[in-house]
Amino acid sequence: MIHKRDSGLSMAVGFVMILMIIAMIIGMWAVIGVPEQIRDAEEYHAIGVTNAFLDYKIAVDNQRLNGWVGSNISMLIPAASAYADGALFMKEDVGMLRVYIGGTENSTYNISRLYATFGTTNTLVGYEGGGVFRNDYGYAAWVTPPSITMETAGDDLYVTLIVPEMQGSFAVGSSEGIPVDTGLLSVPTQVLPPTNQTVVVTFTADDPWDASVWNTFFYEKAILYQNMGVNIMSDKPSINTTSLTIYPSVVGYIYLNVINPEYIVDVRRY
Amino acid sequence: MNKNADPGLSEVVSVALILTVLIITIAMTALIALPVMGTNADRVHNGDVLLEFCQMKADMDTVWLSNSTNITRQAVFTLSPAADRTEITVFPNLLSAASFGTVSLSYGIPHGEYAEVILTYTSSNMYAEDIEIIYDGGALFQNDRILLPGSVSGSGRYVVVVNTAEVAERSIGGAGVATLEYRLENIVSSGSDHLCVFRMELQ
C-alpha cells in the first residue's frame, strides 16, 4: 500500500488562513471603518461650519447694534473639509416677508440667504433673515432663529421685527475656506403708526422646507408670547407660506417697528 | 516513502514565508505609508492652524465690534500635528512628533504710544510644505497673500494695536499649544483711523 504523506500541508493551509484573516481585517476596515471615519469627520466639519455662521451672525448683528454704518468685516467660512470640497452661495429673494395691517398689505421685505454646502451636499448651513439654519436631507431647523420681540405696556403692545437684507449674488466652490466680506450700508427703521387692527406677518418661500422652518419660528414665538398674555397665533395656509397673526387688546394699540439693515455681501477672490 | 524527506522542512519554509510577509509589510509602511500619513497630518494641521487664526480674527473683530472692553478672551494655536490630534488612537503618534511650529507676537507700524500687532505662525513641517500665517493689525495673510482684509470705513481703518509699554514682544515654539490672552481696553481715534487698543499676552 502506498502512503502519500505531505507533512507540510497543514502548515501551508495555516499560512493561507492567516493571510485570509489579514485580508478580511483590511477589507472590513476599508468597507466599514473608512466610511465611518469620513462620516464622523463630515459631522465634525458641519459643526465647524455652523459655528462659523454663528460668528457671522454675531458680527453682522454687532455692526448693526453699534451703528458701524460703512464698515466692513471679512470672515472665513470653512466650507471645504479634509475629505470634500465645499461651496458657498449667496442668493437674493429666496422668500418674501409681508406685513399686513387690518388685512391691507403695508410693507414687503426681500429675504436673502447665504449658505454653504459640502461633501454630499445633503447638508446646507446658512444665514437667512437674521437667523442661522441647518438643513439635512431637506429638513431644516434653526440653530438660532430670526428676531421678533414683543413687549406689553398696559393695554398696548410694542413689536420689533428685525429683517436684515443682504445684497449680493455668487456661487463659489473651493477646496479651502471661502472668505466673505460684509459691509453695513444702512440701518433704516420703519416705525409704523399705532394700530388697533390685526397685524399679520407672512413669509412666502421659494422652497417648502424654507416655509416650514419659518413656520417653526412663528409657532415658537406664538407659544412664547401667548404664555406672556399676547393674543397671537401662527398658521401655515400653504406649503410655501406661513403667517403670524397678532391681535391688539380690546382697547390697546399695536406699535410695530421694523428694523431693516442693509448689507452688501461678496466673496473675496484671490 | 522518500527516505530523503525532511519532516521539518515545511515548518521552516512556513516561518520564512511569514517573516517575508512581515518584513515586506514593515518596509512598505516605512517607505510609503508613513510619509503619506505624515504629509497628510501636516497638511491637515496647516489647514487647522489657519482656521484657528481665522477664528481668532473673527473673535477679535467681535470684541471691538461690540465694544466689549475689559473682557479677557483666549485663542489657542496648535503648533504641530501632535498637538492637533483629537481622536483616540491605540498607536503612538510617532510621525506627527517630527513637525513643530512657532507663534510670535511683534510690533508693526507705530501709532504714537501704540503699535499695530503682528501675530505670526511659522511651521517647520517634516513632510508637507511649510506655511506662514500673519495677522497684521486686523488683516490675515497666508504665505504673504492676503486672505482676510482688515475692516475699513470710508477712508478710515479699524486697526488692532497694542500699547508697547504694556505688551511685550514674545515668541513661542514647540510641538504643543500656544495661548493668546487678549482684552480690549478702548477704541481711540487717530486721524481717520480707529485704533482698537488691546492688551495681549502670548504664553
Tab-separated table of C-alpha atoms in Angstrom:
chain	number	residue	atom	x	y	z
A	1	MET	CA	0.000	0.000	0.000
A	2	ILE	CA	1.317	3.390	-0.950
A	3	HIS	CA	1.013	6.127	1.662
A	4	LYS	CA	1.277	9.638	0.217
A	5	ARG	CA	2.219	11.756	3.163
A	6	ASP	CA	2.719	15.525	2.934
A	7	SER	CA	3.818	16.797	6.289
A	8	GLY	CA	3.860	20.434	5.008
A	9	LEU	CA	0.178	20.523	4.079
A	10	SER	CA	-1.169	21.709	7.431
A	11	MET	CA	1.436	24.500	7.582
A	12	ALA	CA	0.521	25.667	4.116
A	13	VAL	CA	-3.172	25.655	4.993
A	14	GLY	CA	-2.437	27.539	8.228
A	15	PHE	CA	-0.395	30.130	6.361
A	16	VAL	CA	-3.165	30.662	3.833
A	17	MET	CA	-5.690	31.020	6.669
A	18	ILE	CA	-3.548	33.677	8.353
A	19	LEU	CA	-3.377	35.567	5.058
A	20	MET	CA	-7.151	35.274	4.729
A	21	ILE	CA	-7.674	36.702	8.215
A	22	ILE	CA	-5.360	39.635	7.413
A	23	ALA	CA	-7.186	40.238	4.134
A	24	MET	CA	-10.530	40.070	5.925
A	25	ILE	CA	-9.441	42.627	8.558
A	26	ILE	CA	-8.177	45.021	5.859
A	27	GLY	CA	-11.387	44.523	3.873
A	28	MET	CA	-13.640	45.190	6.862
A	29	TRP	CA	-11.651	48.291	7.757
A	30	ALA	CA	-11.958	49.584	4.186
A	31	VAL	CA	-15.678	48.796	3.899
A	32	ILE	CA	-16.821	49.785	7.400
A	33	GLY	CA	-14.083	51.718	9.184
A	34	VAL	CA	-13.124	54.242	6.499
A	35	PRO	CA	-16.701	55.371	5.670
A	36	GLU	CA	-17.396	55.690	9.398
A	37	GLN	CA	-14.301	57.844	9.875
A	38	ILE	CA	-15.285	60.048	6.924
A	39	ARG	CA	-18.840	60.384	8.251
A	40	ASP	CA	-17.534	61.406	11.672
A	41	ALA	CA	-15.179	63.917	10.070
A	42	GLU	CA	-18.031	65.385	7.990
A	43	GLU	CA	-20.237	65.670	11.072
A	44	TYR	CA	-17.448	67.456	12.920
A	45	HIS	CA	-16.913	69.706	9.905
A	46	ALA	CA	-20.630	70.574	9.697
A	47	ILE	CA	-20.470	71.755	13.311
A	48	GLY	CA	-17.451	73.900	12.416
A	49	VAL	CA	-19.324	75.490	9.502
A	50	THR	CA	-22.348	76.097	11.741
A	51	ASN	CA	-20.121	77.825	14.301
A	52	ALA	CA	-18.664	79.993	11.518
A	53	PHE	CA	-22.175	81.131	10.528
A	54	LEU	CA	-22.965	81.844	14.186
A	55	ASP	CA	-19.827	84.012	14.324
A	56	TYR	CA	-21.031	85.665	11.129
A	57	LYS	CA	-24.427	86.438	12.656
A	58	ILE	CA	-22.808	87.842	15.801
A	59	ALA	CA	-20.523	90.039	13.699
A	60	VAL	CA	-23.219	91.490	11.434
A	61	ASP	CA	-25.565	91.934	14.410
A	62	ASN	CA	-22.815	93.881	16.173
A	63	GLN	CA	-22.317	96.048	13.101
A	64	ARG	CA	-25.992	96.986	13.266
A	65	LEU	CA	-26.267	97.300	17.051
A	66	ASN	CA	-23.283	99.641	17.277
A	67	GLY	CA	-24.186	101.600	14.169
A	68	TRP	CA	-20.944	100.836	12.287
A	69	VAL	CA	-22.520	102.064	9.036
A	70	GLY	CA	-19.960	101.993	6.232
A	71	SER	CA	-17.770	99.439	7.963
A	72	ASN	CA	-16.964	96.056	6.530
A	73	ILE	CA	-15.796	92.830	8.085
A	74	SER	CA	-14.235	89.786	6.482
A	75	MET	CA	-14.593	86.248	7.721
A	76	LEU	CA	-13.672	82.795	6.541
A	77	ILE	CA	-16.399	80.229	6.014
A	78	PRO	CA	-14.622	76.844	6.194
A	79	ALA	CA	-16.815	75.254	3.548
A	80	ALA	CA	-14.344	72.555	2.491
A	81	SER	CA	-13.398	69.703	4.775
A	82	ALA	CA	-10.354	67.446	4.736
A	83	TYR	CA	-12.363	64.943	2.692
A	84	ALA	CA	-14.516	67.004	0.364
A	85	ASP	CA	-14.739	70.357	-1.379
A	86	GLY	CA	-17.321	72.884	-0.323
A	87	ALA	CA	-19.319	75.667	-1.919
A	88	LEU	CA	-20.736	78.956	-0.718
A	89	PHE	CA	-23.812	80.549	-2.242
A	90	MET	CA	-25.442	83.924	-1.877
A	91	LYS	CA	-28.990	84.180	-3.196
A	92	GLU	CA	-31.312	87.153	-3.037
A	93	ASP	CA	-35.096	86.944	-2.987
A	94	VAL	CA	-35.423	83.371	-1.725
A	95	GLY	CA	-38.522	84.499	0.115
A	96	MET	CA	-40.736	87.472	0.819
A	97	LEU	CA	-41.826	88.795	4.192
A	98	ARG	CA	-45.040	90.815	4.094
A	99	VAL	CA	-46.689	92.881	6.818
A	100	TYR	CA	-50.449	93.353	6.654
A	101	ILE	CA	-52.318	95.785	8.881
A	102	GLY	CA	-56.069	95.287	9.064
A	103	GLY	CA	-55.891	92.988	6.025
A	104	THR	CA	-54.096	95.562	3.855
A	105	GLU	CA	-50.521	94.983	2.745
A	106	ASN	CA	-48.340	97.603	4.413
A	107	SER	CA	-44.768	96.654	3.563
A	108	THR	CA	-42.690	93.901	1.972
A	109	TYR	CA	-39.119	92.747	2.599
A	110	ASN	CA	-36.946	90.516	0.430
A	111	ILE	CA	-35.243	87.696	2.263
A	112	SER	CA	-31.818	86.539	1.085
A	113	ARG	CA	-29.746	83.512	2.013
A	114	LEU	CA	-26.013	82.982	2.457
A	115	TYR	CA	-25.346	79.259	2.739
A	116	ALA	CA	-22.711	76.586	2.381
A	117	THR	CA	-22.839	73.011	1.160
A	118	PHE	CA	-20.137	70.392	1.351
A	119	GLY	CA	-19.475	66.710	0.828
A	120	THR	CA	-22.566	65.006	-0.457
A	121	THR	CA	-24.451	68.369	-0.481
A	122	ASN	CA	-27.180	66.777	1.631
A	123	THR	CA	-26.474	69.359	4.319
A	124	LEU	CA	-26.941	73.125	3.978
A	125	VAL	CA	-25.856	75.529	6.673
A	126	GLY	CA	-26.592	79.185	6.275
A	127	TYR	CA	-27.722	82.623	7.382
A	128	GLU	CA	-31.197	83.808	6.437
A	129	GLY	CA	-33.394	86.597	7.725
A	130	GLY	CA	-31.132	87.192	10.719
A	131	GLY	CA	-31.073	83.535	11.804
A	132	VAL	CA	-28.759	80.601	11.254
A	133	PHE	CA	-30.270	77.371	9.998
A	134	ARG	CA	-29.123	73.872	9.205
A	135	ASN	CA	-30.866	71.732	6.605
A	136	ASP	CA	-30.204	67.978	6.499
A	137	TYR	CA	-31.786	65.983	3.669
A	138	GLY	CA	-34.474	68.632	3.118
A	139	TYR	CA	-35.438	69.038	6.775
A	140	ALA	CA	-34.298	72.301	8.321
A	141	ALA	CA	-34.058	73.650	11.838
A	142	TRP	CA	-32.926	76.956	13.272
A	143	VAL	CA	-29.630	76.955	15.096
A	144	THR	CA	-30.612	80.434	16.165
A	145	PRO	CA	-33.808	81.970	14.778
A	146	PRO	CA	-34.533	85.438	13.348
A	147	SER	CA	-35.656	88.144	15.724
A	148	ILE	CA	-39.112	89.379	16.607
A	149	THR	CA	-39.687	90.762	20.079
A	150	MET	CA	-42.847	91.949	21.836
A	151	GLU	CA	-43.389	93.937	24.973
A	152	THR	CA	-46.649	94.884	26.616
A	153	ALA	CA	-47.189	98.251	28.261
A	154	GLY	CA	-50.634	98.470	29.780
A	155	ASP	CA	-53.059	97.593	27.005
A	156	ASP	CA	-50.541	98.392	24.267
A	157	LEU	CA	-48.187	96.004	22.538
A	158	TYR	CA	-44.788	97.023	21.173
A	159	VAL	CA	-43.491	94.739	18.415
A	160	THR	CA	-39.982	94.948	16.935
A	161	LEU	CA	-39.145	92.917	13.862
A	162	ILE	CA	-35.573	92.762	12.542
A	163	VAL	CA	-35.251	91.842	8.872
A	164	PRO	CA	-31.688	92.051	7.534
A	165	GLU	CA	-31.444	92.484	3.787
A	166	MET	CA	-28.276	91.054	2.280
A	167	GLN	CA	-27.349	92.225	-1.208
A	168	GLY	CA	-25.147	90.070	-3.404
A	169	SER	CA	-25.191	87.050	-5.628
A	170	PHE	CA	-22.477	84.450	-6.057
A	171	ALA	CA	-21.720	80.750	-6.063
A	172	VAL	CA	-18.165	79.774	-5.248
A	173	GLY	CA	-16.661	76.332	-4.858
A	174	SER	CA	-13.378	75.737	-3.110
A	175	SER	CA	-11.158	73.074	-1.641
A	176	GLU	CA	-10.313	75.527	1.157
A	177	GLY	CA	-12.149	78.075	3.250
A	178	ILE	CA	-14.064	80.839	1.454
A	179	PRO	CA	-13.526	84.462	2.608
A	180	VAL	CA	-16.631	86.633	2.751
A	181	ASP	CA	-16.743	90.425	3.005
A	182	THR	CA	-19.809	92.041	4.514
A	183	GLY	CA	-20.404	95.776	4.644
A	184	LEU	CA	-23.194	97.554	6.501
A	185	LEU	CA	-24.853	100.039	4.142
A	186	SER	CA	-27.624	101.464	6.301
A	187	VAL	CA	-29.951	100.709	9.185
A	188	PRO	CA	-33.371	102.080	8.245
A	189	THR	CA	-36.103	101.667	10.808
A	190	GLN	CA	-39.693	101.778	9.735
A	191	VAL	CA	-41.937	102.978	12.540
A	192	LEU	CA	-45.498	102.148	11.637
A	193	PRO	CA	-48.309	104.253	13.103
A	194	PRO	CA	-50.066	102.667	16.080
A	195	THR	CA	-52.938	100.500	15.028
A	196	ASN	CA	-55.838	98.858	16.782
A	197	GLN	CA	-56.240	96.408	13.945
A	198	THR	CA	-54.819	92.955	13.433
A	199	VAL	CA	-51.197	92.755	12.292
A	200	VAL	CA	-50.259	89.779	10.120
A	201	VAL	CA	-46.692	88.895	9.161
A	202	THR	CA	-46.462	86.343	6.362
A	203	PHE	CA	-43.455	84.621	4.847
A	204	THR	CA	-43.656	83.131	1.369
A	205	ALA	CA	-40.691	80.972	0.365
A	206	ASP	CA	-39.497	79.518	-2.914
A	207	ASP	CA	-38.731	76.234	-1.160
A	208	PRO	CA	-41.265	74.357	1.004
A	209	TRP	CA	-38.548	73.466	3.568
A	210	ASP	CA	-37.854	77.181	3.986
A	211	ALA	CA	-41.518	77.907	4.673
A	212	SER	CA	-41.521	75.030	7.172
A	213	VAL	CA	-38.567	76.350	9.110
A	214	TRP	CA	-40.088	79.863	9.211
A	215	ASN	CA	-43.340	78.282	10.359
A	216	THR	CA	-41.382	76.736	13.241
A	217	PHE	CA	-40.070	80.208	14.097
A	218	PHE	CA	-43.556	81.745	14.014
A	219	TYR	CA	-45.023	78.845	16.009
A	220	GLU	CA	-42.392	79.065	18.736
A	221	LYS	CA	-42.848	82.835	19.016
A	222	ALA	CA	-46.627	82.416	19.166
A	223	ILE	CA	-46.313	79.903	22.020
A	224	LEU	CA	-43.783	82.125	23.819
A	225	TYR	CA	-45.881	85.288	23.669
A	226	GLN	CA	-49.212	83.518	24.283
A	227	ASN	CA	-47.722	82.499	27.622
A	228	MET	CA	-46.972	86.179	28.228
A	229	GLY	CA	-50.597	87.125	27.592
A	230	VAL	CA	-50.334	88.318	23.975
A	231	ASN	CA	-53.177	87.360	21.651
A	232	ILE	CA	-51.137	85.797	18.872
A	233	MET	CA	-51.306	82.738	16.641
A	234	SER	CA	-49.361	81.130	13.820
A	235	ASP	CA	-50.692	79.381	10.740
A	236	LYS	CA	-49.428	77.644	7.610
A	237	PRO	CA	-52.010	78.202	4.874
A	238	SER	CA	-49.913	76.528	2.134
A	239	ILE	CA	-46.665	74.588	1.757
A	240	ASN	CA	-44.865	77.770	0.690
A	241	THR	CA	-46.474	80.246	3.064
A	242	THR	CA	-46.606	80.690	6.808
A	243	SER	CA	-48.036	83.504	8.886
A	244	LEU	CA	-48.031	85.072	12.328
A	245	THR	CA	-51.164	86.965	13.378
A	246	ILE	CA	-51.035	89.474	16.235
A	247	TYR	CA	-54.289	90.789	17.702
A	248	PRO	CA	-54.491	94.020	19.685
A	249	SER	CA	-56.200	94.026	23.042
A	250	VAL	CA	-59.749	95.388	23.129
A	251	VAL	CA	-58.709	98.943	23.986
A	252	GLY	CA	-54.996	98.806	23.176
A	253	TYR	CA	-52.815	99.524	20.167
A	254	ILE	CA	-50.021	97.705	18.407
A	255	TYR	CA	-46.818	99.705	17.850
A	256	LEU	CA	-44.794	97.953	15.132
A	257	ASN	CA	-41.179	98.820	14.325
A	258	VAL	CA	-39.373	97.076	11.504
A	259	ILE	CA	-35.574	97.371	11.532
A	260	ASN	CA	-34.294	96.578	8.053
A	261	PRO	CA	-30.460	96.794	7.999
A	262	GLU	CA	-28.941	96.582	4.540
A	263	TYR	CA	-25.679	94.756	3.966
A	264	ILE	CA	-23.622	94.106	0.890
A	265	VAL	CA	-22.042	90.667	0.763
A	266	ASP	CA	-19.301	89.490	-1.545
A	267	VAL	CA	-16.794	86.722	-1.682
A	268	ARG	CA	-13.122	87.605	-1.867
A	269	ARG	CA	-11.409	86.298	-4.973
A	270	TYR	CA	-7.686	85.965	-4.540
B	1	MET	CA	8.265	6.906	1.264
B	2	ASN	CA	11.150	9.031	0.183
B	3	LYS	CA	13.984	8.440	2.581
B	4	ASN	CA	15.408	11.918	1.838
B	5	ALA	CA	12.243	13.709	3.040
B	6	ASP	CA	12.824	16.171	5.886
B	7	PRO	CA	9.699	16.414	8.054
B	8	GLY	CA	10.849	19.805	9.486
B	9	LEU	CA	11.290	21.486	6.122
B	10	SER	CA	7.706	22.683	5.759
B	11	GLU	CA	7.818	24.448	9.162
B	12	VAL	CA	10.995	26.239	8.214
B	13	VAL	CA	9.571	27.290	4.867
B	14	SER	CA	6.358	28.465	6.531
B	15	VAL	CA	8.200	30.575	9.118
B	16	ALA	CA	10.373	32.050	6.371
B	17	LEU	CA	7.275	32.950	4.366
B	18	ILE	CA	5.594	34.630	7.345
B	19	LEU	CA	8.773	36.562	8.139
B	20	THR	CA	8.997	37.642	4.499
B	21	VAL	CA	5.432	38.936	4.575
B	22	LEU	CA	6.117	40.791	7.834
B	23	ILE	CA	9.313	42.366	6.516
B	24	ILE	CA	7.625	43.453	3.290
B	25	THR	CA	4.726	44.953	5.282
B	26	ILE	CA	7.041	46.863	7.628
B	27	ALA	CA	9.199	48.075	4.736
B	28	MET	CA	6.176	49.297	2.754
B	29	THR	CA	4.819	51.032	5.847
B	30	ALA	CA	8.112	52.805	6.481
B	31	LEU	CA	8.747	53.774	2.867
B	32	ILE	CA	5.247	54.612	1.658
B	33	ALA	CA	2.621	54.746	4.404
B	34	LEU	CA	4.468	56.857	6.984
B	35	PRO	CA	5.435	59.657	4.540
B	36	VAL	CA	1.917	59.682	3.096
B	37	MET	CA	0.331	59.795	6.552
B	38	GLY	CA	2.883	62.369	7.723
B	39	THR	CA	2.224	64.609	4.720
B	40	ASN	CA	-1.491	64.294	5.297
B	41	ALA	CA	-1.140	65.078	9.024
B	42	ASP	CA	0.989	68.153	8.250
B	43	ARG	CA	-1.445	69.427	5.605
B	44	VAL	CA	-4.449	68.892	7.847
B	45	HIS	CA	-2.627	70.796	10.583
B	46	ASN	CA	-1.744	73.594	8.137
B	47	GLY	CA	-5.469	73.949	7.452
B	48	ASP	CA	-6.391	73.682	11.114
B	49	VAL	CA	-3.966	76.356	12.302
B	50	LEU	CA	-5.214	78.625	9.507
B	51	LEU	CA	-8.745	78.117	10.808
B	52	GLU	CA	-7.519	78.860	14.334
B	53	PHE	CA	-6.144	82.206	13.133
B	54	CYS	CA	-9.362	82.924	11.216
B	55	GLN	CA	-11.343	82.128	14.365
B	56	MET	CA	-9.078	84.400	16.396
B	57	LYS	CA	-9.607	87.220	13.881
B	58	ALA	CA	-13.386	86.708	13.951
B	59	ASP	CA	-13.406	86.699	17.754
B	60	MET	CA	-11.215	89.785	17.944
B	61	ASP	CA	-13.451	91.554	15.391
B	62	THR	CA	-16.450	90.637	17.519
B	63	VAL	CA	-14.818	92.151	20.597
B	64	TRP	CA	-14.243	95.579	19.044
B	65	LEU	CA	-17.464	95.479	17.013
B	66	SER	CA	-19.401	95.025	20.241
B	67	ASN	CA	-17.061	97.381	22.137
B	68	SER	CA	-16.661	94.697	24.806
B	69	THR	CA	-13.936	96.288	26.894
B	70	ASN	CA	-12.171	94.593	29.800
B	71	ILE	CA	-13.349	91.103	28.967
B	72	THR	CA	-10.454	88.671	28.696
B	73	ARG	CA	-10.651	86.076	25.967
B	74	GLN	CA	-8.308	83.387	24.767
B	75	ALA	CA	-7.200	81.969	21.453
B	76	VAL	CA	-5.340	78.673	21.275
B	77	PHE	CA	-2.931	77.832	18.470
B	78	THR	CA	-1.735	74.278	17.904
B	79	LEU	CA	1.918	74.369	16.998
B	80	SER	CA	2.171	70.927	15.425
B	81	PRO	CA	0.066	67.970	14.302
B	82	ALA	CA	0.989	66.266	17.581
B	83	ALA	CA	-0.988	68.939	19.465
B	84	ASP	CA	-3.770	68.856	16.919
B	85	ARG	CA	-4.977	65.300	17.417
B	86	THR	CA	-8.359	64.912	18.993
B	87	GLU	CA	-9.215	61.330	18.123
B	88	ILE	CA	-8.391	58.429	20.425
B	89	THR	CA	-5.775	56.146	18.972
B	90	VAL	CA	-4.161	52.946	20.165
B	91	PHE	CA	-0.973	53.707	18.281
B	92	PRO	CA	1.641	56.218	19.441
B	93	ASN	CA	1.660	59.273	17.229
B	94	LEU	CA	5.238	58.915	16.044
B	95	LEU	CA	5.011	60.597	12.674
B	96	SER	CA	3.444	63.883	13.760
B	97	ALA	CA	6.017	64.498	16.507
B	98	ALA	CA	8.531	65.305	13.778
B	99	SER	CA	6.862	68.640	12.916
B	100	PHE	CA	6.658	71.747	15.037
B	101	GLY	CA	5.880	75.454	14.751
B	102	THR	CA	6.399	78.905	16.193
B	103	VAL	CA	3.977	81.676	17.141
B	104	SER	CA	5.293	85.155	17.783
B	105	LEU	CA	3.853	88.496	18.809
B	106	SER	CA	5.650	91.548	17.476
B	107	TYR	CA	5.081	95.231	16.821
B	108	GLY	CA	4.138	96.585	13.405
B	109	ILE	CA	3.535	100.153	12.244
B	110	PRO	CA	3.723	102.536	15.227
B	111	HIS	CA	0.890	104.906	16.120
B	112	GLY	CA	2.381	107.051	18.880
B	113	GLU	CA	2.468	105.004	22.072
B	114	TYR	CA	0.727	102.150	20.241
B	115	ALA	CA	1.856	99.772	17.529
B	116	GLU	CA	-0.088	97.552	15.183
B	117	VAL	CA	0.110	94.000	16.478
B	118	ILE	CA	1.603	91.270	14.315
B	119	LEU	CA	0.957	87.643	15.212
B	120	THR	CA	2.904	85.194	13.093
B	121	TYR	CA	2.728	81.432	12.847
B	122	THR	CA	5.578	79.677	11.074
B	123	SER	CA	5.557	75.929	10.625
B	124	SER	CA	8.533	73.595	10.409
B	125	ASN	CA	6.921	70.609	8.833
B	126	MET	CA	8.733	67.329	8.438
B	127	TYR	CA	6.724	66.119	5.470
B	128	ALA	CA	4.413	68.719	3.894
B	129	GLU	CA	5.164	72.218	2.642
B	130	ASP	CA	5.592	74.927	5.274
B	131	ILE	CA	3.026	77.622	5.905
B	132	GLU	CA	3.298	81.143	7.284
B	133	ILE	CA	0.225	82.865	8.659
B	134	ILE	CA	0.357	86.518	9.663
B	135	TYR	CA	-2.277	88.518	11.491
B	136	ASP	CA	-1.307	92.145	10.966
B	137	GLY	CA	-3.395	94.767	12.723
B	138	GLY	CA	-6.671	93.075	11.763
B	139	ALA	CA	-5.799	91.604	8.370
B	140	LEU	CA	-4.863	87.986	7.819
B	141	PHE	CA	-2.197	86.828	5.367
B	142	GLN	CA	-1.328	83.314	4.259
B	143	ASN	CA	2.142	82.940	2.743
B	144	ASP	CA	2.283	86.713	2.000
B	145	ARG	CA	-1.075	86.545	0.230
B	146	ILE	CA	-3.933	88.453	1.803
B	147	LEU	CA	-6.684	86.115	2.894
B	148	LEU	CA	-8.941	88.301	5.039
B	149	PRO	CA	-8.521	92.079	4.886
B	150	GLY	CA	-8.893	94.357	7.849
B	151	SER	CA	-12.037	96.353	8.377
B	152	VAL	CA	-12.420	99.768	6.811
B	153	SER	CA	-14.996	102.503	6.979
B	154	GLY	CA	-14.722	105.031	4.202
B	155	SER	CA	-11.097	106.170	4.137
B	156	GLY	CA	-10.518	105.048	7.725
B	157	ARG	CA	-9.453	101.685	9.047
B	158	TYR	CA	-10.148	99.731	12.196
B	159	VAL	CA	-6.686	98.720	13.354
B	160	VAL	CA	-5.839	96.303	16.161
B	161	VAL	CA	-2.992	97.805	18.195
B	162	VAL	CA	-1.222	97.215	21.488
B	163	ASN	CA	0.377	99.602	23.930
B	164	THR	CA	4.100	98.933	23.549
B	165	ALA	CA	4.703	99.910	27.181
B	166	GLU	CA	2.297	97.210	28.383
B	167	VAL	CA	2.587	94.377	25.873
B	168	ALA	CA	5.877	92.613	25.285
B	169	GLU	CA	7.060	91.052	22.064
B	170	ARG	CA	7.313	87.304	22.503
B	171	SER	CA	7.861	84.121	20.563
B	172	ILE	CA	6.857	80.564	21.479
B	173	GLY	CA	7.945	77.454	19.608
B	174	GLY	CA	7.479	73.746	20.022
B	175	ALA	CA	5.055	70.943	19.333
B	176	GLY	CA	2.403	71.814	21.912
B	177	VAL	CA	-0.027	74.726	22.020
B	178	ALA	CA	0.366	78.469	22.425
B	179	THR	CA	-2.309	80.561	24.106
B	180	LEU	CA	-3.037	84.198	23.356
B	181	GLU	CA	-4.931	86.096	26.029
B	182	TYR	CA	-6.383	89.383	24.817
B	183	ARG	CA	-8.592	92.102	26.186
B	184	LEU	CA	-9.959	95.227	24.543
B	185	GLU	CA	-9.034	98.291	26.584
B	186	ASN	CA	-10.591	101.030	24.477
B	187	ILE	CA	-11.042	102.350	20.955
B	188	VAL	CA	-9.336	105.643	20.156
B	189	SER	CA	-9.281	107.757	17.025
B	190	SER	CA	-6.076	108.512	15.177
B	191	GLY	CA	-6.754	110.703	12.182
B	192	SER	CA	-9.312	108.843	10.109
B	193	ASP	CA	-8.357	105.507	11.670
B	194	HIS	CA	-9.881	103.848	14.704
B	195	LEU	CA	-7.295	102.182	16.923
B	196	CYS	CA	-8.684	99.190	18.796
B	197	VAL	CA	-6.280	99.038	21.742
B	198	PHE	CA	-5.809	95.515	23.053
B	199	ARG	CA	-3.767	94.151	25.898
B	200	MET	CA	-2.303	90.828	24.859
B	201	GLU	CA	-0.150	88.129	26.313
B	202	LEU	CA	1.240	85.155	24.465
B	203	GLN	CA	2.024	82.142	26.618
